CSV table of C-alpha atoms in Angstrom, one decimal:
chain,number,residue,atom,x,y,z
Z,1,MET,CA,-49.0,43.9,-4.6
Z,2,SER,CA,-49.7,44.2,-8.3
Z,3,GLU,CA,-52.6,46.4,-9.6
Z,4,ALA,CA,-56.1,45.3,-8.8
Z,5,VAL,CA,-57.8,43.3,-11.5
Z,6,PHE,CA,-61.4,43.9,-10.3
Z,7,LYS,CA,-63.2,47.2,-10.1
Z,8,ALA,CA,-66.9,47.9,-9.3
Z,9,ASP,CA,-68.0,47.4,-12.9
Z,10,SER,CA,-66.0,44.3,-13.6
Z,11,VAL,CA,-67.8,41.0,-14.1
Z,12,PRO,CA,-66.1,38.1,-12.4
Z,13,VAL,CA,-66.6,34.7,-14.1
Z,14,LEU,CA,-65.2,31.2,-13.4
Z,15,ALA,CA,-62.1,30.4,-15.5
Z,16,GLN,CA,-62.3,27.9,-18.2
Z,17,GLY,CA,-62.2,24.3,-17.0
Z,18,TYR,CA,-63.3,25.1,-13.4
Z,19,ARG,CA,-66.5,23.8,-12.0
Z,20,PHE,CA,-68.2,24.9,-8.8
Z,21,GLN,CA,-70.4,22.5,-6.9
Z,22,TRP,CA,-71.6,21.4,-3.4
Z,23,GLU,CA,-69.9,18.2,-2.2
Z,24,PRO,CA,-72.0,16.4,0.5
Z,25,ALA,CA,-69.0,14.2,1.4
Z,26,GLN,CA,-66.8,17.2,2.1
Z,27,ASP,CA,-69.7,19.2,3.6
Z,28,CYS,CA,-68.5,22.3,1.6
Z,29,PHE,CA,-68.5,24.0,-1.8
Z,30,VAL,CA,-65.6,22.9,-4.0
Z,31,LEU,CA,-64.0,24.0,-7.2
Z,32,LEU,CA,-63.1,21.2,-9.5
Z,33,TYR,CA,-60.5,21.5,-12.3
Z,34,PRO,CA,-58.4,19.1,-14.3
Z,35,GLU,CA,-57.3,16.4,-11.9
Z,36,GLY,CA,-57.8,18.5,-8.8
Z,37,MET,CA,-60.2,20.0,-6.3
Z,38,VAL,CA,-60.1,23.0,-4.0
Z,39,LYS,CA,-62.3,22.9,-0.8
Z,40,LEU,CA,-63.7,26.3,-0.2
Z,41,ASN,CA,-64.4,28.0,3.1
Z,42,PRO,CA,-67.9,29.2,3.7
Z,43,ALA,CA,-67.3,32.8,2.7
Z,44,ALA,CA,-65.5,31.8,-0.5
Z,45,GLY,CA,-68.3,29.4,-1.2
Z,46,GLU,CA,-71.0,32.2,-0.9
Z,47,ILE,CA,-69.1,34.5,-3.3
Z,48,LEU,CA,-68.3,31.9,-5.9
Z,49,LYS,CA,-71.9,30.5,-5.7
Z,50,ARG,CA,-73.1,33.9,-6.9
Z,51,ILE,CA,-70.4,34.2,-9.5
Z,52,ASN,CA,-71.4,30.8,-10.8
Z,53,GLU,CA,-75.2,31.5,-10.8
Z,54,LYS,CA,-75.2,34.6,-12.9
Z,55,GLN,CA,-73.0,37.2,-14.5
Z,56,GLN,CA,-73.1,40.4,-12.6
Z,57,THR,CA,-70.8,43.3,-11.7
Z,58,VAL,CA,-68.7,43.3,-8.5
Z,59,ALA,CA,-70.9,46.1,-7.2
Z,60,GLU,CA,-74.0,44.0,-7.7
Z,61,LEU,CA,-72.4,41.0,-6.2
Z,62,ILE,CA,-71.5,43.0,-3.1
Z,63,ALA,CA,-75.0,44.4,-2.8
Z,64,GLU,CA,-76.5,40.9,-3.1
Z,65,LEU,CA,-74.1,39.6,-0.3
Z,66,LYS,CA,-74.9,42.6,1.9
Z,67,GLU,CA,-78.6,41.8,1.6
Z,68,ALA,CA,-78.1,38.1,2.3
Z,69,PHE,CA,-75.9,38.7,5.3
Z,70,ASN,CA,-77.9,41.3,7.3
Z,71,GLY,CA,-76.4,44.4,5.8
Z,72,ALA,CA,-72.9,43.6,6.7
Z,73,ASP,CA,-70.3,45.6,4.7
Z,74,LEU,CA,-68.3,42.9,3.0
Z,75,GLY,CA,-66.9,45.1,0.2
Z,76,ASP,CA,-63.2,44.9,1.2
Z,77,ASP,CA,-63.4,41.1,1.9
Z,78,VAL,CA,-65.0,40.5,-1.5
Z,79,TYR,CA,-62.4,42.5,-3.3
Z,80,ARG,CA,-59.6,40.8,-1.4
Z,81,PHE,CA,-61.1,37.4,-2.2
Z,82,LEU,CA,-61.6,38.2,-5.9
Z,83,GLU,CA,-57.9,39.2,-6.3
Z,84,GLU,CA,-56.8,36.1,-4.5
Z,85,ALA,CA,-59.1,33.8,-6.6
Z,86,HIS,CA,-57.8,35.5,-9.7
Z,87,GLY,CA,-54.2,34.9,-8.5
Z,88,ASN,CA,-55.1,31.3,-8.2
Z,89,SER,CA,-56.5,31.3,-11.8
Z,90,TRP,CA,-60.0,30.3,-10.5
Z,91,ILE,CA,-61.8,33.4,-12.0
Z,92,ARG,CA,-61.2,36.1,-14.6
Z,93,ALA,CA,-62.7,39.5,-15.1
Z,94,GLU,CA,-64.9,40.4,-18.0
G,1,MET,CA,-60.3,35.3,4.3
G,2,ALA,CA,-56.6,34.8,3.9
G,3,THR,CA,-56.9,31.2,2.8
G,4,ALA,CA,-60.0,30.6,0.8
G,5,GLY,CA,-59.5,27.0,0.1
G,6,SER,CA,-57.2,24.1,0.5
G,7,GLU,CA,-55.9,22.0,-2.3
G,8,GLN,CA,-56.9,18.4,-1.9
G,9,ASN,CA,-54.9,16.6,-4.4
G,10,LYS,CA,-51.6,18.3,-4.1
G,11,ALA,CA,-51.0,18.0,-0.3
G,12,PRO,CA,-50.8,14.5,1.1
G,13,GLY,CA,-52.6,15.7,4.3
G,14,SER,CA,-51.8,14.1,7.6
G,15,THR,CA,-53.8,11.1,8.6
G,16,GLY,CA,-53.0,12.0,12.2
G,17,GLY,CA,-50.5,9.3,12.7
G,18,ALA,CA,-53.4,6.9,13.4
G,19,THR,CA,-52.7,3.4,14.3
G,20,GLY,CA,-55.3,0.7,13.8
G,21,MET,CA,-56.3,2.3,10.5
G,22,ASN,CA,-58.8,-0.5,9.9
G,23,VAL,CA,-61.2,1.4,12.1
G,24,ARG,CA,-63.6,2.5,9.4
G,25,ASP,CA,-64.2,6.1,10.4
G,26,GLN,CA,-60.5,6.7,10.3
G,27,ILE,CA,-60.2,5.7,6.7
G,28,LYS,CA,-60.4,8.6,4.3
G,29,GLN,CA,-62.7,7.9,1.5
G,30,PRO,CA,-61.6,7.9,-2.2
G,31,LEU,CA,-61.5,11.2,-4.1
G,32,TRP,CA,-60.0,9.9,-7.4
G,33,LEU,CA,-61.3,7.1,-9.5
G,34,LEU,CA,-59.0,6.0,-12.3
G,35,ALA,CA,-61.0,3.9,-14.7
G,36,GLU,CA,-58.7,1.8,-16.9
G,37,LEU,CA,-61.4,1.0,-19.4
G,38,THR,CA,-59.3,-1.2,-21.7
G,39,TYR,CA,-55.8,-2.5,-22.4
G,40,SER,CA,-56.3,-2.0,-26.1
G,41,CYS,CA,-54.1,0.6,-27.6
G,42,PRO,CA,-53.0,1.6,-31.1
G,43,LEU,CA,-49.7,2.8,-29.7
G,44,GLN,CA,-46.8,0.7,-28.3
G,45,CYS,CA,-45.0,3.0,-26.0
G,46,PRO,CA,-42.1,1.2,-24.3
G,47,TYR,CA,-42.6,3.3,-21.1
G,48,CYS,CA,-46.2,2.2,-20.6
G,49,SER,CA,-47.1,1.4,-17.0
G,50,ASN,CA,-49.6,-1.3,-18.0
G,51,PRO,CA,-48.6,-4.8,-16.7
G,52,MET,CA,-46.4,-6.9,-19.0
G,53,ASP,CA,-49.0,-9.6,-19.2
G,54,PHE,CA,-51.9,-7.3,-20.2
G,55,ALA,CA,-52.6,-9.6,-23.2
G,56,LYS,CA,-54.0,-12.1,-20.8
G,57,VAL,CA,-57.0,-9.9,-20.0
G,58,LYS,CA,-59.7,-10.9,-22.4
G,59,LYS,CA,-62.9,-9.8,-20.8
G,60,GLU,CA,-63.5,-6.1,-20.0
G,61,LEU,CA,-66.2,-4.8,-17.7
G,62,THR,CA,-69.5,-4.0,-19.5
G,63,THR,CA,-71.0,-0.5,-19.8
G,64,GLU,CA,-73.4,-1.3,-16.9
G,65,GLU,CA,-70.6,-2.6,-14.7
G,66,TRP,CA,-68.6,0.6,-15.2
G,67,ILE,CA,-71.6,2.8,-14.5
G,68,SER,CA,-72.2,0.9,-11.3
G,69,VAL,CA,-68.6,1.5,-10.3
G,70,PHE,CA,-69.0,5.2,-11.0
G,71,LYS,CA,-72.2,5.4,-8.9
G,72,GLN,CA,-70.6,3.7,-6.0
G,73,ALA,CA,-67.4,5.7,-6.0
G,74,ARG,CA,-69.3,8.9,-6.4
G,75,ALA,CA,-71.6,8.1,-3.5
G,76,MET,CA,-68.4,7.6,-1.4
G,77,GLY,CA,-67.3,11.2,-2.3
G,78,ALA,CA,-65.0,10.7,-5.3
G,79,THR,CA,-65.0,13.8,-7.4
G,80,GLN,CA,-62.4,13.1,-10.1
G,81,LEU,CA,-62.8,10.4,-12.7
G,82,GLY,CA,-60.1,9.6,-15.2
G,83,PHE,CA,-60.9,7.6,-18.3
G,84,SER,CA,-57.7,5.9,-19.1
G,85,GLY,CA,-56.3,2.6,-20.4
G,86,GLY,CA,-54.8,1.4,-22.8
G,87,GLU,CA,-56.5,3.9,-25.1
G,88,PRO,CA,-60.0,4.7,-23.8
G,89,MET,CA,-61.0,5.8,-27.3
G,90,THR,CA,-61.1,2.2,-28.3
G,91,ARG,CA,-64.2,1.7,-26.1
G,92,PRO,CA,-67.3,2.2,-28.3
G,93,ASP,CA,-69.4,3.1,-25.2
G,94,LEU,CA,-67.0,5.9,-24.1
G,95,VAL,CA,-69.5,8.7,-24.8
G,96,GLU,CA,-72.2,6.9,-22.8
G,97,LEU,CA,-69.8,6.5,-19.9
G,98,ILE,CA,-68.8,10.1,-20.0
G,99,ARG,CA,-72.5,11.2,-20.0
G,100,GLU,CA,-73.3,9.0,-17.0
G,101,ALA,CA,-70.2,10.1,-15.0
G,102,ARG,CA,-70.9,13.8,-15.7
G,103,LYS,CA,-74.5,13.3,-14.6
G,104,LEU,CA,-73.3,11.9,-11.3
G,105,GLY,CA,-71.3,15.0,-10.7
G,106,PHE,CA,-67.8,13.8,-11.5
G,107,TYR,CA,-65.2,16.1,-13.0
G,108,THR,CA,-64.4,13.9,-16.0
G,109,ASN,CA,-60.9,13.6,-17.4
G,110,LEU,CA,-60.2,11.8,-20.7
G,111,ILE,CA,-56.6,10.7,-20.8
G,112,THR,CA,-55.8,9.9,-24.4
G,113,SER,CA,-53.1,9.6,-27.0
G,114,GLY,CA,-55.5,11.4,-29.4
G,115,VAL,CA,-55.4,8.4,-31.7
G,116,GLY,CA,-59.0,7.4,-32.6
G,117,LEU,CA,-60.2,10.9,-31.7
G,118,ASP,CA,-61.6,13.2,-34.3
G,119,SER,CA,-63.2,16.7,-34.3
G,120,ALA,CA,-66.7,15.3,-34.3
G,121,LYS,CA,-65.9,13.1,-31.3
G,122,VAL,CA,-64.3,16.0,-29.4
G,123,ALA,CA,-67.6,18.0,-29.9
G,124,GLU,CA,-69.7,15.0,-29.0
G,125,PHE,CA,-67.8,14.4,-25.7
G,126,LYS,CA,-68.2,18.1,-24.9
G,127,GLU,CA,-72.0,17.8,-25.4
G,128,ALA,CA,-72.0,14.7,-23.1
G,129,GLY,CA,-70.3,16.8,-20.4
G,130,LEU,CA,-66.7,15.9,-20.6
G,131,ASP,CA,-64.7,18.4,-18.6
G,132,HIS,CA,-61.1,17.9,-19.8
G,133,ILE,CA,-59.1,16.1,-22.4
G,134,GLN,CA,-55.4,15.4,-21.7
G,135,VAL,CA,-53.5,14.6,-24.9
G,136,SER,CA,-50.2,12.8,-24.4
G,137,PHE,CA,-47.3,13.3,-26.7
G,138,GLN,CA,-44.2,11.1,-27.0
G,139,ALA,CA,-41.9,13.8,-28.3
G,140,SER,CA,-42.0,17.2,-30.1
G,141,SER,CA,-40.7,16.0,-33.4
G,142,GLU,CA,-42.6,13.8,-35.8
G,143,ASP,CA,-39.8,11.2,-36.3
G,144,LEU,CA,-39.0,10.6,-32.7
G,145,ASN,CA,-42.6,10.8,-31.6
G,146,ASN,CA,-43.6,8.1,-34.1
G,147,LEU,CA,-40.6,6.0,-33.3
G,148,ILE,CA,-41.4,6.0,-29.6
G,149,ALA,CA,-45.1,5.5,-30.1
G,150,GLY,CA,-44.4,2.7,-32.6
G,151,THR,CA,-46.9,4.3,-35.0
G,152,ASP,CA,-47.5,7.2,-37.2
G,153,ALA,CA,-49.5,9.5,-35.0
G,154,PHE,CA,-47.8,12.9,-34.6
G,155,LYS,CA,-49.7,15.0,-37.1
G,156,HIS,CA,-53.0,13.7,-36.0
G,157,LYS,CA,-52.1,14.5,-32.3
G,158,ILE,CA,-51.4,18.1,-33.3
G,159,GLU,CA,-54.7,18.3,-35.0
G,160,MET,CA,-56.5,16.8,-32.1
G,161,ALA,CA,-54.8,19.2,-29.6
G,162,LYS,CA,-56.1,22.1,-31.8
G,163,ALA,CA,-59.6,20.6,-31.8
G,164,VAL,CA,-59.6,20.2,-28.1
G,165,LYS,CA,-58.7,23.9,-27.7
G,166,ALA,CA,-61.3,25.0,-30.3
G,167,ASN,CA,-64.0,23.2,-28.4
G,168,GLY,CA,-63.4,25.2,-25.3
G,169,TYR,CA,-61.7,22.6,-23.1
G,170,PRO,CA,-58.8,23.5,-20.9
G,171,MET,CA,-55.8,22.1,-22.9
G,172,VAL,CA,-53.6,19.8,-20.9
G,173,LEU,CA,-50.6,18.3,-22.7
G,174,CYS,CA,-48.6,15.5,-21.2
G,175,PHE,CA,-45.1,14.6,-22.3
G,176,VAL,CA,-43.4,11.5,-20.8
G,177,THR,CA,-39.7,12.2,-20.8
G,178,HIS,CA,-36.7,9.9,-20.8
G,179,ARG,CA,-33.2,9.7,-22.1
G,180,GLN,CA,-34.2,9.6,-25.8
G,181,ASN,CA,-36.5,12.7,-25.8
G,182,ILE,CA,-35.6,14.8,-22.8
G,183,ASP,CA,-33.0,16.9,-24.7
G,184,GLN,CA,-35.9,18.2,-26.8
G,185,ILE,CA,-37.6,19.8,-23.8
G,186,ASP,CA,-37.3,23.3,-25.3
G,187,GLU,CA,-38.9,22.2,-28.5
G,188,ILE,CA,-41.5,20.4,-26.5
G,189,LEU,CA,-42.4,23.5,-24.6
G,190,ASP,CA,-42.3,25.7,-27.8
G,191,LEU,CA,-44.8,23.3,-29.3
G,192,CYS,CA,-47.0,23.7,-26.2
G,193,VAL,CA,-46.9,27.4,-26.5
G,194,GLU,CA,-47.8,27.2,-30.2
G,195,LEU,CA,-50.7,25.0,-29.4
G,196,GLU,CA,-51.8,27.4,-26.6
G,197,ALA,CA,-51.8,24.8,-23.9
G,198,ASP,CA,-53.1,25.8,-20.5
G,199,TYR,CA,-51.3,23.1,-18.6
G,200,VAL,CA,-48.2,21.1,-19.5
G,201,GLU,CA,-47.1,18.1,-17.6
G,202,LEU,CA,-43.5,17.1,-18.1
G,203,ALA,CA,-43.4,13.7,-16.4
G,204,THR,CA,-40.2,11.7,-16.2
G,205,THR,CA,-40.7,8.1,-16.9
G,206,GLN,CA,-41.4,6.1,-13.8
G,207,TYR,CA,-40.2,2.5,-13.9
G,208,TYR,CA,-43.2,0.2,-13.7
G,209,GLY,CA,-44.5,-2.3,-16.2
G,210,TRP,CA,-43.0,-1.9,-19.6
G,211,ALA,CA,-40.8,1.0,-18.5
G,212,MET,CA,-39.1,-1.2,-15.9
G,213,HIS,CA,-38.4,-3.7,-18.6
G,214,ASN,CA,-36.8,-0.9,-20.7
G,215,ARG,CA,-35.2,0.9,-17.8
G,216,ASP,CA,-31.6,0.9,-19.1
G,217,GLN,CA,-32.7,2.4,-22.4
G,218,LEU,CA,-34.9,5.1,-20.9
G,219,MET,CA,-32.8,6.3,-17.9
G,220,PRO,CA,-31.8,9.9,-18.4
G,221,MET,CA,-28.3,11.2,-17.7
G,222,LYS,CA,-27.8,13.6,-14.8
G,223,GLU,CA,-26.6,16.4,-17.2
G,224,GLN,CA,-29.8,15.9,-19.2
G,225,LEU,CA,-31.9,16.4,-16.1
G,226,VAL,CA,-30.0,19.5,-14.9
G,227,ARG,CA,-30.5,21.1,-18.4
G,228,ALA,CA,-34.1,20.1,-18.7
G,229,GLU,CA,-35.0,21.4,-15.2
G,230,ALA,CA,-33.3,24.7,-15.9
G,231,ILE,CA,-35.2,25.1,-19.1
G,232,ALA,CA,-38.5,24.0,-17.5
G,233,HIS,CA,-38.1,26.6,-14.8
G,234,GLN,CA,-37.3,29.3,-17.3
G,235,TYR,CA,-40.5,28.6,-19.2
G,236,GLN,CA,-42.4,28.5,-15.9
G,237,GLU,CA,-41.2,32.0,-15.1
G,238,ASP,CA,-41.7,33.4,-18.6
G,239,LEU,CA,-45.2,32.0,-19.0
G,240,GLN,CA,-46.6,32.8,-15.6
G,241,GLY,CA,-50.4,33.4,-15.9
G,242,LYS,CA,-50.5,31.9,-19.4
G,243,MET,CA,-49.4,28.3,-19.3
G,244,LYS,CA,-48.8,26.3,-16.2
G,245,VAL,CA,-45.8,24.0,-16.5
G,246,TYR,CA,-45.6,21.0,-14.1
G,247,TYR,CA,-42.2,19.4,-14.1
G,248,VAL,CA,-42.1,16.1,-12.3
G,249,VAL,CA,-38.7,15.3,-10.9
G,250,PRO,CA,-37.5,11.8,-11.6
G,251,ASP,CA,-37.3,9.9,-8.3
G,252,TYR,CA,-34.2,7.8,-9.2
G,253,TYR,CA,-32.2,11.0,-8.9
G,254,GLU,CA,-33.7,12.0,-5.6
G,255,GLU,CA,-32.6,11.4,-2.0
G,256,ARG,CA,-36.2,11.1,-0.7
G,257,PRO,CA,-39.0,9.0,-2.1
G,258,LYS,CA,-42.2,10.4,-3.6
G,259,ALA,CA,-45.4,10.3,-1.4
G,260,CYS,CA,-46.7,7.7,-3.8
G,261,MET,CA,-50.5,7.9,-4.4
G,262,ASN,CA,-50.6,10.4,-1.5
G,263,GLY,CA,-50.6,7.3,0.7
G,264,TRP,CA,-51.9,3.8,0.1
G,265,GLY,CA,-55.7,3.6,0.0
G,266,ASN,CA,-55.9,7.3,0.9
G,267,ILE,CA,-57.2,9.1,-2.2
G,268,PHE,CA,-56.8,6.9,-5.3
G,269,LEU,CA,-58.8,4.0,-6.5
G,270,THR,CA,-57.9,2.3,-9.8
G,271,VAL,CA,-60.2,-0.1,-11.5
G,272,THR,CA,-58.6,-2.2,-14.2
G,273,PRO,CA,-60.2,-3.4,-17.5
G,274,ASP,CA,-61.3,-6.7,-15.9
G,275,GLY,CA,-62.7,-5.1,-12.8
G,276,THR,CA,-59.8,-5.6,-10.4
G,277,ALA,CA,-59.7,-2.8,-7.9
G,278,LEU,CA,-56.2,-1.6,-7.0
G,279,PRO,CA,-54.8,1.1,-4.7
G,280,CYS,CA,-52.5,2.1,-7.6
G,281,HIS,CA,-52.2,0.9,-11.1
G,282,ALA,CA,-48.9,-1.0,-10.5
G,283,ALA,CA,-50.1,-2.8,-7.3
G,284,ARG,CA,-51.3,-6.0,-9.1
G,285,ASP,CA,-47.8,-7.5,-9.0
G,286,LEU,CA,-47.3,-7.2,-5.3
G,287,PRO,CA,-47.2,-10.6,-3.5
G,288,GLY,CA,-50.1,-11.6,-1.3
G,289,MET,CA,-52.6,-9.3,-3.0
G,290,THR,CA,-56.2,-10.7,-2.9
G,291,LEU,CA,-57.1,-8.6,-6.0
G,292,PRO,CA,-60.8,-7.9,-5.1
G,293,ASN,CA,-63.0,-7.5,-8.2
G,294,VAL,CA,-65.9,-5.0,-8.5
G,295,LYS,CA,-68.0,-7.8,-10.0
G,296,ASP,CA,-67.8,-9.7,-6.6
G,297,MET,CA,-67.7,-6.9,-4.0
G,298,SER,CA,-69.0,-3.4,-3.6
G,299,ILE,CA,-66.5,-0.5,-3.9
G,300,ASP,CA,-67.2,0.3,-0.2
G,301,GLU,CA,-66.3,-3.2,0.9
G,302,ILE,CA,-63.2,-3.1,-1.2
G,303,TRP,CA,-62.0,0.3,-0.1
G,304,ASN,CA,-62.8,0.0,3.6
G,305,GLY,CA,-62.7,-3.7,4.2
G,306,SER,CA,-60.4,-5.5,1.8
G,307,ASP,CA,-57.0,-6.7,2.9
G,308,ASP,CA,-55.4,-5.1,-0.2
G,309,PHE,CA,-56.5,-1.6,0.6
G,310,ASN,CA,-55.7,-1.9,4.3
G,311,LYS,CA,-52.3,-3.5,3.8
G,312,PHE,CA,-50.2,-0.3,3.8
G,313,ARG,CA,-52.6,2.1,5.5
G,314,GLY,CA,-51.2,3.9,8.5
G,315,PHE,CA,-47.7,3.2,9.7
G,316,ASP,CA,-47.9,-0.2,11.6
G,317,TRP,CA,-46.7,-2.1,8.5
G,318,MET,CA,-43.5,-0.2,8.3
G,319,THR,CA,-40.0,-1.6,8.9
G,320,GLU,CA,-36.9,0.4,9.7
G,321,PRO,CA,-35.7,2.9,8.7
G,322,CYS,CA,-39.3,4.1,8.0
G,323,ARG,CA,-40.9,3.1,11.2
G,324,SER,CA,-38.9,5.6,13.4
G,325,CYS,CA,-38.4,8.1,10.6
G,326,ASP,CA,-39.7,11.7,11.3
G,327,GLU,CA,-40.5,12.1,7.6
G,328,LYS,CA,-42.8,9.1,7.4
G,329,GLU,CA,-46.0,11.2,7.5
G,330,LYS,CA,-44.7,13.2,4.6
G,331,ASP,CA,-43.8,10.4,2.1
G,332,PHE,CA,-45.4,7.3,3.7
G,333,GLY,CA,-42.1,5.5,3.0
G,334,GLY,CA,-42.4,6.0,-0.7
G,335,CYS,CA,-43.7,3.6,-3.3
G,336,ARG,CA,-44.7,0.0,-2.2
G,337,CYS,CA,-44.3,-1.3,-5.7
G,338,GLN,CA,-40.9,0.1,-6.2
G,339,ALA,CA,-39.8,-1.2,-2.8
G,340,PHE,CA,-41.0,-4.7,-3.8
G,341,MET,CA,-39.6,-4.6,-7.4
G,342,LEU,CA,-36.2,-3.6,-6.3
G,343,THR,CA,-35.7,-5.1,-2.8
G,344,GLY,CA,-38.1,-8.0,-2.9
G,345,ASP,CA,-40.1,-6.9,0.1
G,346,ALA,CA,-42.9,-4.4,-0.2
G,347,THR,CA,-42.6,-3.3,3.5
G,348,ASN,CA,-39.1,-2.0,3.0
G,349,ALA,CA,-38.4,1.7,2.5
G,350,ASP,CA,-38.6,2.8,-1.1
G,351,PRO,CA,-34.9,2.5,-2.1
G,352,VAL,CA,-35.0,5.9,-3.6
G,353,CYS,CA,-34.5,7.1,0.0
G,354,SER,CA,-30.9,7.6,0.9
G,355,LYS,CA,-31.7,6.3,4.4
G,356,SER,CA,-32.6,2.9,2.8
G,357,PRO,CA,-30.0,0.2,3.1
G,358,HIS,CA,-31.0,-0.7,-0.5
G,359,HIS,CA,-30.3,2.8,-1.9
G,360,HIS,CA,-27.3,1.3,-3.8
G,361,LEU,CA,-29.8,-0.5,-6.0
G,362,ILE,CA,-31.0,2.9,-7.3
G,363,GLU,CA,-27.5,4.1,-7.9
G,364,GLU,CA,-26.7,0.9,-9.7
G,365,ALA,CA,-29.7,1.2,-11.9
G,366,VAL,CA,-28.7,4.8,-12.8
G,367,ALA,CA,-25.1,3.5,-13.5
G,368,ALA,CA,-26.5,0.7,-15.7
G,369,GLY,CA,-28.4,3.3,-17.7
G,370,ILE,CA,-25.4,5.5,-18.1
G,371,ALA,CA,-23.3,2.4,-19.2
G,372,GLU,CA,-25.9,1.5,-21.8
G,373,ALA,CA,-26.0,5.0,-23.2
G,374,ALA,CA,-22.2,4.9,-23.5
G,375,LYS,CA,-22.3,1.9,-25.8
G,376,PRO,CA,-22.1,2.3,-29.6
G,377,VAL,CA,-25.7,2.6,-30.9
G,378,THR,CA,-25.4,-0.7,-32.7
G,379,GLU,CA,-24.6,-2.5,-29.4
G,380,GLN,CA,-27.4,-0.9,-27.4
G,381,LYS,CA,-30.3,-3.0,-26.3
G,382,PRO,CA,-33.4,-2.3,-28.5
G,383,LEU,CA,-36.4,-0.8,-26.8
G,384,VAL,CA,-39.1,-3.4,-26.3
G,385,PHE,CA,-42.4,-2.0,-27.5
G,386,ARG,CA,-45.6,-2.6,-25.6
G,387,ASN,CA,-47.8,-4.7,-27.8
G,388,PRO,CA,-49.8,-8.0,-27.5
G,389,LYS,CA,-47.1,-10.0,-29.2
G,390,ASN,CA,-44.3,-8.9,-26.8
G,391,SER,CA,-46.7,-9.2,-23.9
G,392,LYS,CA,-47.4,-12.9,-24.8
G,393,LYS,CA,-43.8,-13.6,-25.4
G,394,ILE,CA,-42.4,-12.1,-22.2
G,395,SER,CA,-45.2,-13.4,-20.0
G,396,GLY,CA,-45.1,-16.9,-21.5
G,397,LEU,CA,-48.8,-16.8,-22.5
């Protein structure tokens, strides 16, 4: 595994050309990009929804998710997802 | 959270081996709408997939008719909209169509030669919500590019590619390769690096429409392909994380057919300039097509209820060797149009498949291309360029 891209003070943003939206026909959040679409699972959808809504640090993002999901500690999952999403070129770190 | 998402357009996806696909709730709804806005084009590329008789289409759909098509397809769940042609830039209402499509929630793709585009328009489209512009090139060098495109367009294309990048679009460059330009693949890729392309599509010519007519003159040699593929893979490796290179393998040199359109009436919906709805842009020439038109029927009726769209859904229509083949859910028997063009029967296996009793037709076509290339240049057949004059002449209009 290569070195982690995201740290607590990184700000994840959607990569250029990617659009995040809810698709009623698919009943899930999706990422759209040139000539393609990725259907997101609910957890990925919740994280990307927040990344799409406003720019904030990973620490703030985790805190917000914790609050939204009854205090569950999602830190590891969030970091894992961010690295995976970065590997897929969906997001970048600012 | 091991898999956060599934790619919809890359994987064909199993339809569950359903029989009786006419049952409406078993039909997948369209994800991709290709809007061929016009057959007008300032270029004359001899590998164009437009029908030979395009000159016969006089009346294009109006702005309102196109917007109605967009609304209907979007309501059915389509997310990708491609503005194509011909050259979509020749439609004066293009910016309005982009605005409406984007408002509906489509990811909007403009597929253009770059001719007719200028920096102001690139910015105007951006403001209207266009998501992506794909600029197609014919070759990396000015001379060959202009020869193949039948016009003097290369410098302008380079400028437009730069304008696309400057306006914050993801840059997607598309090169259609064939015998006469494939040896320039390294120059093509260097040009893409120089232009800071995000995605590069190296697509080998597929033989439909005008390309079929010019097949002997376009067919690449095996050695050319081996070299091109090795170079493409080298660039893929070297540019990982910077530029994505898609190399589309030419099916005439394959042993198994492509999963054409990801299955008939499964994902793709093409609407042609006159409003004919097709499961793929080459399907107009298949026999027995009813060619439903968006002016007479709703997209829902066409997609779910028309004979055309149900014709090759599922597996019941298949003949042997496809019918009992364990790979049929992977490639759907290949391309119906290619099966018809080469074997005369659209229900046959795509002859690209080595299991097809007609596979020799593919080998003969490759051999004919090689024989043509071996002739002295003065004796080689000239490329027939795609223009209204040739269209009328060849189609007897």
